[in-house]
Structure formats: C-alpha cells, structure tokens
Tab-separated table of C-alpha atoms and ligand atoms in Angstrom:
chain	number	residue	atom	x	y	z
U	242	UNK	CA	-16.709	0.037	1.682
U	243	UNK	CA	-15.066	-3.237	2.705
U	244	UNK	CA	-11.285	-2.926	2.552
U	245	UNK	CA	-9.040	-5.947	3.105
U	246	UNK	CA	-5.526	-5.015	4.173
U	247	UNK	CA	-2.907	-7.751	3.778
U	248	UNK	CA	-0.234	-7.016	6.350
U	249	UNK	CA	-1.056	-5.250	9.608
U	250	UNK	CA	2.247	-3.492	10.279
U	251	UNK	CA	3.240	0.174	10.021
U	252	UNK	CA	1.548	0.969	6.742
U	253	UNK	CA	-1.354	-1.509	6.868
U	254	UNK	CA	-2.163	-0.665	10.480
U	255	UNK	CA	-2.064	3.097	9.859
U	256	UNK	CA	-4.272	2.942	6.774
U	257	UNK	CA	-6.677	0.612	8.582
U	258	UNK	CA	-7.045	2.985	11.525
U	259	UNK	CA	-7.599	6.011	9.302
U	260	UNK	CA	-10.123	4.354	6.974
U	261	UNK	CA	-11.993	2.787	9.904
U	262	UNK	CA	-12.390	6.312	11.315
U	263	UNK	CA	-13.997	7.283	7.987
U	264	UNK	CA	-16.577	4.522	8.310
U	265	UNK	CA	-15.033	1.766	6.172
U	266	UNK	CA	-15.084	-1.882	7.249
U	267	UNK	CA	-11.523	-3.097	7.664
U	268	UNK	CA	-10.469	-6.715	7.401
U	269	UNK	CA	-6.812	-7.361	8.168
U	270	UNK	CA	-5.392	-10.382	6.332
U	271	UNK	CA	-2.452	-11.788	8.276
U	272	UNK	CA	-0.365	-14.917	8.672
U	273	UNK	CA	-0.562	-14.720	12.471
U	274	UNK	CA	-3.626	-13.125	14.116
U	275	UNK	CA	-1.780	-13.025	17.447
U	276	UNK	CA	1.446	-11.360	16.276
U	277	UNK	CA	2.507	-8.196	18.096
U	278	UNK	CA	2.022	-6.149	14.918
U	279	UNK	CA	-1.478	-7.491	14.341
U	280	UNK	CA	-2.521	-6.847	17.934
U	281	UNK	CA	-1.088	-3.309	17.824
U	282	UNK	CA	-2.944	-2.521	14.602
U	283	UNK	CA	-6.176	-3.761	16.159
U	284	UNK	CA	-5.865	-1.535	19.229
U	285	UNK	CA	-8.942	0.669	19.391
U	286	UNK	CA	-10.501	-1.081	16.398
U	287	UNK	CA	-11.647	-4.239	18.183
U	288	UNK	CA	-15.322	-3.551	17.445
U	289	UNK	CA	-14.945	-2.278	13.873
U	290	UNK	CA	-12.157	-4.312	12.293
U	291	UNK	CA	-11.795	-8.043	11.712
U	292	UNK	CA	-8.707	-10.217	11.460
U	293	UNK	CA	-8.520	-13.277	9.214
U	294	UNK	CA	-5.948	-15.365	7.434
U	295	UNK	CA	-4.832	-13.816	4.161
U	296	UNK	CA	-6.964	-15.733	1.666
U	297	UNK	CA	-10.181	-15.430	3.693
U	298	UNK	CA	-9.618	-11.701	4.164
U	299	UNK	CA	-8.965	-11.138	0.459
U	300	UNK	CA	-12.206	-12.883	-0.498
U	301	UNK	CA	-14.243	-10.416	1.568
U	302	UNK	CA	-13.510	-7.185	-0.309
U	303	UNK	CA	-13.316	-5.695	-3.768
U	304	UNK	CA	-10.400	-3.525	-2.607
U	305	UNK	CA	-7.318	-5.334	-1.318
U	306	UNK	CA	-4.381	-3.364	0.020
U	307	UNK	CA	-1.015	-5.125	-0.133
U	308	UNK	CA	1.135	-3.942	2.783
U	309	UNK	CA	3.700	-6.671	3.455
U	310	UNK	CA	7.463	-6.610	2.923
U	311	UNK	CA	8.402	-7.215	-0.739
U	312	UNK	CA	10.015	-10.505	0.307
U	313	UNK	CA	6.556	-11.798	1.377
U	314	UNK	CA	4.766	-10.783	-1.825
U	315	UNK	CA	5.221	-14.000	-3.899
U	316	UNK	CA	3.670	-16.038	-1.091
U	317	UNK	CA	0.730	-13.627	-0.708
U	318	UNK	CA	0.153	-13.383	-4.458
U	319	UNK	CA	0.135	-17.179	-4.719
U	320	UNK	CA	-2.679	-17.307	-2.162
U	321	UNK	CA	-4.938	-14.827	-3.976
U	322	UNK	CA	-4.016	-15.556	-7.607
U	323	UNK	CA	-7.304	-17.268	-8.529
U	324	UNK	CA	-9.522	-14.347	-7.453
U	325	UNK	CA	-11.248	-12.054	-9.959
U	326	UNK	CA	-12.698	-8.541	-10.209
U	327	UNK	CA	-10.571	-7.053	-7.455
U	328	UNK	CA	-8.557	-3.891	-7.057
U	329	UNK	CA	-5.109	-4.439	-5.581
U	330	UNK	CA	-3.551	-1.351	-4.014
U	331	UNK	CA	0.177	-2.038	-3.932
U	332	UNK	CA	1.994	-0.152	-1.149
U	333	UNK	CA	5.130	-2.305	-1.249
U	334	UNK	CA	8.634	-1.089	-1.897
U	335	UNK	CA	11.265	-3.537	-3.165
U	336	UNK	CA	13.968	-2.207	-0.866
U	337	UNK	CA	15.643	-5.602	-0.482
U	338	UNK	CA	16.116	-7.933	-3.453
U	339	UNK	CA	13.767	-10.863	-3.649
U	340	UNK	CA	15.587	-13.826	-5.266
U	341	UNK	CA	12.211	-15.413	-6.068
U	342	UNK	CA	11.206	-12.394	-8.175
U	343	UNK	CA	14.338	-10.536	-9.289
U	344	UNK	CA	13.513	-7.076	-10.681
U	345	UNK	CA	15.314	-6.115	-13.857
U	346	UNK	CA	15.887	-2.450	-14.654
U	347	UNK	CA	12.824	-0.823	-16.191
U	348	UNK	CA	10.294	-2.864	-14.298
U	349	UNK	CA	8.705	-2.566	-10.873
U	350	UNK	CA	7.275	-4.587	-8.021
U	351	UNK	CA	3.788	-3.417	-9.047
U	352	UNK	CA	4.150	-4.676	-12.631
U	353	UNK	CA	5.531	-8.019	-11.433
U	354	UNK	CA	2.490	-8.360	-9.181
U	355	UNK	CA	0.069	-7.363	-11.972
U	356	UNK	CA	1.584	-9.952	-14.335
U	357	UNK	CA	0.706	-12.699	-11.870
U	358	UNK	CA	-2.759	-11.431	-10.919
U	359	UNK	CA	-4.797	-11.334	-14.135
U	360	UNK	CA	-8.093	-10.957	-12.224
U	361	UNK	CA	-6.939	-7.756	-10.519
U	362	UNK	CA	-6.575	-4.095	-11.417
U	363	UNK	CA	-3.316	-3.069	-9.728
U	364	UNK	CA	-2.874	0.501	-8.490
U	365	UNK	CA	0.433	1.600	-6.962
U	366	UNK	CA	-0.209	3.989	-4.072
U	367	UNK	CA	0.709	4.984	-0.504
U	368	UNK	CA	4.361	3.937	-1.008
U	369	UNK	CA	6.029	7.367	-1.230
U	370	UNK	CA	5.766	8.614	2.344
U	371	UNK	CA	6.422	7.142	5.773
U	372	UNK	CA	3.527	5.440	7.542
U	373	UNK	CA	3.658	7.765	10.558
U	374	UNK	CA	3.059	10.754	8.272
U	375	UNK	CA	-0.287	9.326	7.188
U	376	UNK	CA	-1.833	10.451	10.480
U	377	UNK	CA	-0.951	14.060	9.742
U	378	UNK	CA	-0.411	14.894	6.088
U	379	UNK	CA	-0.558	18.656	6.607
U	380	UNK	CA	2.936	20.253	6.606
U	381	UNK	CA	2.263	23.788	7.872
U	382	UNK	CA	-0.032	25.153	5.152
U	383	UNK	CA	0.929	22.500	2.584
U	384	UNK	CA	-0.888	19.214	2.074
U	385	UNK	CA	1.343	16.243	1.182
U	386	UNK	CA	0.771	14.525	-2.144
U	387	UNK	CA	-0.210	10.879	-2.517
U	388	UNK	CA	1.137	9.661	-5.848
U	389	UNK	CA	-0.621	6.784	-7.585
U	390	UNK	CA	-0.611	5.007	-10.930
U	391	UNK	CA	-2.424	2.166	-12.638
U	392	UNK	CA	-4.039	1.101	-15.901
U	393	UNK	CA	-7.731	1.096	-14.937
U	394	UNK	CA	-9.351	4.539	-14.549
U	395	UNK	CA	-12.241	3.224	-12.406
U	396	UNK	CA	-9.854	1.619	-9.923
U	397	UNK	CA	-7.733	4.766	-9.759
U	398	UNK	CA	-10.887	6.780	-8.992
U	399	UNK	CA	-11.580	4.585	-5.958
U	400	UNK	CA	-7.952	4.793	-4.765
U	401	UNK	CA	-8.012	8.564	-5.290
U	402	UNK	CA	-11.016	8.772	-2.970
U	403	UNK	CA	-9.225	6.614	-0.391
U	404	UNK	CA	-6.125	8.851	-0.597
U	405	UNK	CA	-8.279	11.943	-0.122
U	406	UNK	CA	-9.866	10.362	2.934
U	407	UNK	CA	-6.366	10.078	4.391
U	408	UNK	CA	-6.095	13.832	3.716
U	409	UNK	CA	-3.600	13.601	0.858
U	410	UNK	CA	-3.849	15.427	-2.440
U	411	UNK	CA	-3.942	12.532	-4.912
U	412	UNK	CA	-1.623	12.898	-7.914
U	413	UNK	CA	-2.202	10.478	-10.802
U	414	UNK	CA	1.127	9.735	-12.504
U	415	UNK	CA	-0.385	7.647	-15.292
U	416	UNK	CA	-0.173	3.982	-16.221
U	417	UNK	CA	1.244	1.163	-14.123
U	418	UNK	CA	4.465	1.226	-16.156
U	419	UNK	CA	5.261	4.388	-14.143
U	420	UNK	CA	5.244	2.449	-10.869
U	421	UNK	CA	9.025	2.172	-11.149
U	422	UNK	CA	9.181	5.956	-10.711
U	423	UNK	CA	7.097	5.801	-7.532
U	424	UNK	CA	9.258	2.986	-6.175
U	425	UNK	CA	12.331	5.135	-6.849
U	426	UNK	CA	10.652	8.050	-5.051
U	427	UNK	CA	10.261	5.787	-2.041
U	428	UNK	CA	13.993	5.012	-2.156
U	429	UNK	CA	14.663	8.758	-2.198
U	430	UNK	CA	12.314	9.223	0.783
U	431	UNK	CA	14.169	6.479	2.703
U	432	UNK	CA	17.602	7.929	1.841
U	433	UNK	CA	16.595	11.418	2.986
U	434	UNK	CA	14.794	10.232	6.100
U	435	UNK	CA	17.241	7.611	7.328
U	436	UNK	CA	20.647	8.130	5.696
U	437	UNK	CA	21.006	11.853	4.987
U	438	UNK	CA	19.887	13.111	8.383
U	439	UNK	CA	16.721	14.896	7.249
U	440	UNK	CA	14.512	12.699	9.432
U	441	UNK	CA	11.215	10.931	8.729
U	442	UNK	CA	8.858	13.894	9.094
U	443	UNK	CA	8.918	14.588	5.368
U	444	UNK	CA	6.719	14.096	2.298
U	445	UNK	CA	6.847	14.947	-1.393
U	446	UNK	CA	4.882	17.765	-3.025
U	447	UNK	CA	4.453	18.484	-6.721
U	448	UNK	CA	4.461	22.242	-7.246
U	449	UNK	CA	2.446	23.608	-10.156
U	450	UNK	CA	1.679	26.949	-11.748
W	625	NAP	N1	6.799	1.687	6.961
W	625	NAP	C1	6.610	2.675	6.090
W	625	NAP	O1	6.711	3.861	6.458
W	625	NAP	C2	6.244	2.354	4.656
W	625	NAP	C3	5.829	3.383	3.826
W	625	NAP	C4	5.473	3.097	2.514
W	625	NAP	C5	5.546	1.794	2.050
W	625	NAP	N2	5.990	0.813	2.877
W	625	NAP	C6	6.047	-0.554	2.355
W	625	NAP	O2	4.918	-1.239	2.900
W	625	NAP	C7	5.256	-2.609	3.128
W	625	NAP	C8	5.025	-2.923	4.604
W	625	NAP	O3	5.908	-2.140	5.382
W	625	NAP	P1	5.670	-1.983	6.953
W	625	NAP	O4	6.673	-1.015	7.432
W	625	NAP	O5	4.225	-1.752	7.219
W	625	NAP	O6	6.085	-3.452	7.435
W	625	NAP	P2	5.903	-4.072	8.880
W	625	NAP	O7	5.554	-3.041	9.872
W	625	NAP	O8	7.099	-4.934	9.105
W	625	NAP	O9	4.619	-5.037	8.702
W	625	NAP	C9	4.651	-6.079	7.788
W	625	NAP	C10	3.355	-6.871	7.809
W	625	NAP	O10	3.491	-7.915	6.845
W	625	NAP	C11	3.366	-9.175	7.488
W	625	NAP	N3	4.264	-10.161	6.902
W	625	NAP	C12	5.615	-10.207	6.965
W	625	NAP	N4	6.086	-11.279	6.299
W	625	NAP	C13	4.996	-11.951	5.856
W	625	NAP	C14	4.813	-13.142	5.115
W	625	NAP	N5	5.865	-13.883	4.715
W	625	NAP	N6	3.547	-13.519	4.805
W	625	NAP	C15	2.481	-12.798	5.216
W	625	NAP	N7	2.577	-11.651	5.923
W	625	NAP	C16	3.826	-11.234	6.234
W	625	NAP	C17	3.704	-8.926	8.950
W	625	NAP	O11	3.103	-9.964	9.705
W	625	NAP	P3	3.672	-10.456	11.140
W	625	NAP	O12	3.061	-9.548	12.155
W	625	NAP	O13	3.184	-11.863	11.227
W	625	NAP	O14	5.175	-10.335	11.084
W	625	NAP	C18	3.059	-7.545	9.142
W	625	NAP	O15	1.666	-7.664	9.303
W	625	NAP	C19	6.711	-2.783	2.713
W	625	NAP	O16	6.758	-3.295	1.411
W	625	NAP	C20	7.260	-1.364	2.778
W	625	NAP	O17	8.352	-1.178	1.878
W	625	NAP	C21	6.321	1.056	4.174
C-alpha cells in the first residue's frame, strides 16, 4: 500500500521505517526535504521511500498519516483540504495550545481536523505511546495496545491492519468523538514518562476477562 506520512520526525519516521520493512511504499511529506529530521528518517530507506513537499505527497496515497506538531496542523490541513476519498490517520497530540484552533472542553484535535477535511475519513491512532516504543511493542510477555477511533468502519479496518503490522494489539474505542479520551491518554503517558519519573519505556494495556 502507498502510505504518505506528513511529518518525518519521531513518530512519522518510526512508522515509516516499520511499514517500509513490511513492504509498504512510504512517501514522506515535508516542508523541508533537507531538514535533519527528514534526513534521519530516510536513513536506510533511501531506495524504498520518497520525500516530497506536503501537498504532492498527500496526493500520492489513499492513506495519509498526520505526524506534525499540533501547532503545524492548520497549515497542513489547509494544503490538503480539497482532496477527496482519503483516510487521515491522526497521530497528533494537542500538548501546546494552538491559538489558531483553540480546543474547547469536550472536543479534540482529531474532530477539529475532521470538521475541516470533508473528503477524508479521520482515524485517531498511534498517539498513546512514545515513538521509540513502536520498534518494540512487546513488554515481557505482554503486547502493548494501539488504541484507535473513527467514524468509518472500513478506514478503521485498514488502520487496524497497520497497527498490527507494527506489532500492537489494536483496540477500537469507537467513534471519533472519543478521540478526546485518546488525547487525554497521551497526556497521561507524557506525565508518567517525563514528569513522574516512570520513564518513557511504557505503554498502556487494556486488561480483559
Ligand atoms: N514523539 C512521540 O513519542 C509521539 C508519540 C505520539 C504522538 N506524537 C505526536 O506526533 C506529532 C509529531 O511528534 P514528533 O515527536 O514526531 O515531532 P518531531 O520529531 O518534532 O517531528 C515533527 C515533524 O513535523 C514537521 N513540522 C514541524 N512544523 C511543521 C510545519 N509548520 N509544517 C510542516 N511540517 C512541520 C517537522 O519538519 P522539520 O524537519 O522541517 O522541522 C518534522 O518532520 C505531535 O503532534 C506529537 O504530539 C508524538
């Protein structure tokens, strides 16, 4: 499958490397093809991944992964807003306020994005664990969960497959209105990893019986 990844930093670069190793064609969409982050994400992928400016990259694939800081999202969304029949996988976390798109309580970055992209099915995913953990999602005998939500079942099926290719157990938490919960989970992950001294080698698991 062609997968366009907008943003080639920690999360975009990690997902690109993993999916390329599973045989997908990766197209990084970036503002600067020569930035240090872009070049690092391309390391080892020179023959299998392409780099383009954001709009060109987005045109190339049905699946577009949004992996930029929240502050950059309005600009990226503006560039792709006229496209149709796409799946947008939103990995962003609104950790810093974005004055352009203030988030009121009860809404989420993912819903704000979906409102402005009528030609897209938005799926929130890959935002609840640190990028470095994506390379090894096995914690002793326990597989980390990859939580996702969205309104279109077909799109969620594709994102579920992509999460499983990363090695995660995919957990569907329902419609896109639940994206706020996943964005709060990310804040919890960040607090534990970086403020409470637990460290970043952690992931969430839903226990069931
Ligand atoms: N890091 C994690 O562990 C993690 C985990 C889950 C979710 N997330 C979320 O994923 C998103 C990306 O995080 P990250 O850690 O991967 O960030 P990062 O390493 O800083 O990479 C950000 C990427 O976005 C690009 N970018 C920045 N500003 C831009 C703009 N105005 N227009 C276009 N592209 C722009 C950067 O391009 P340049 O190279 O040109 O600067 C870079 O390719 C964030 O929303 C974050 O909250 C991160």
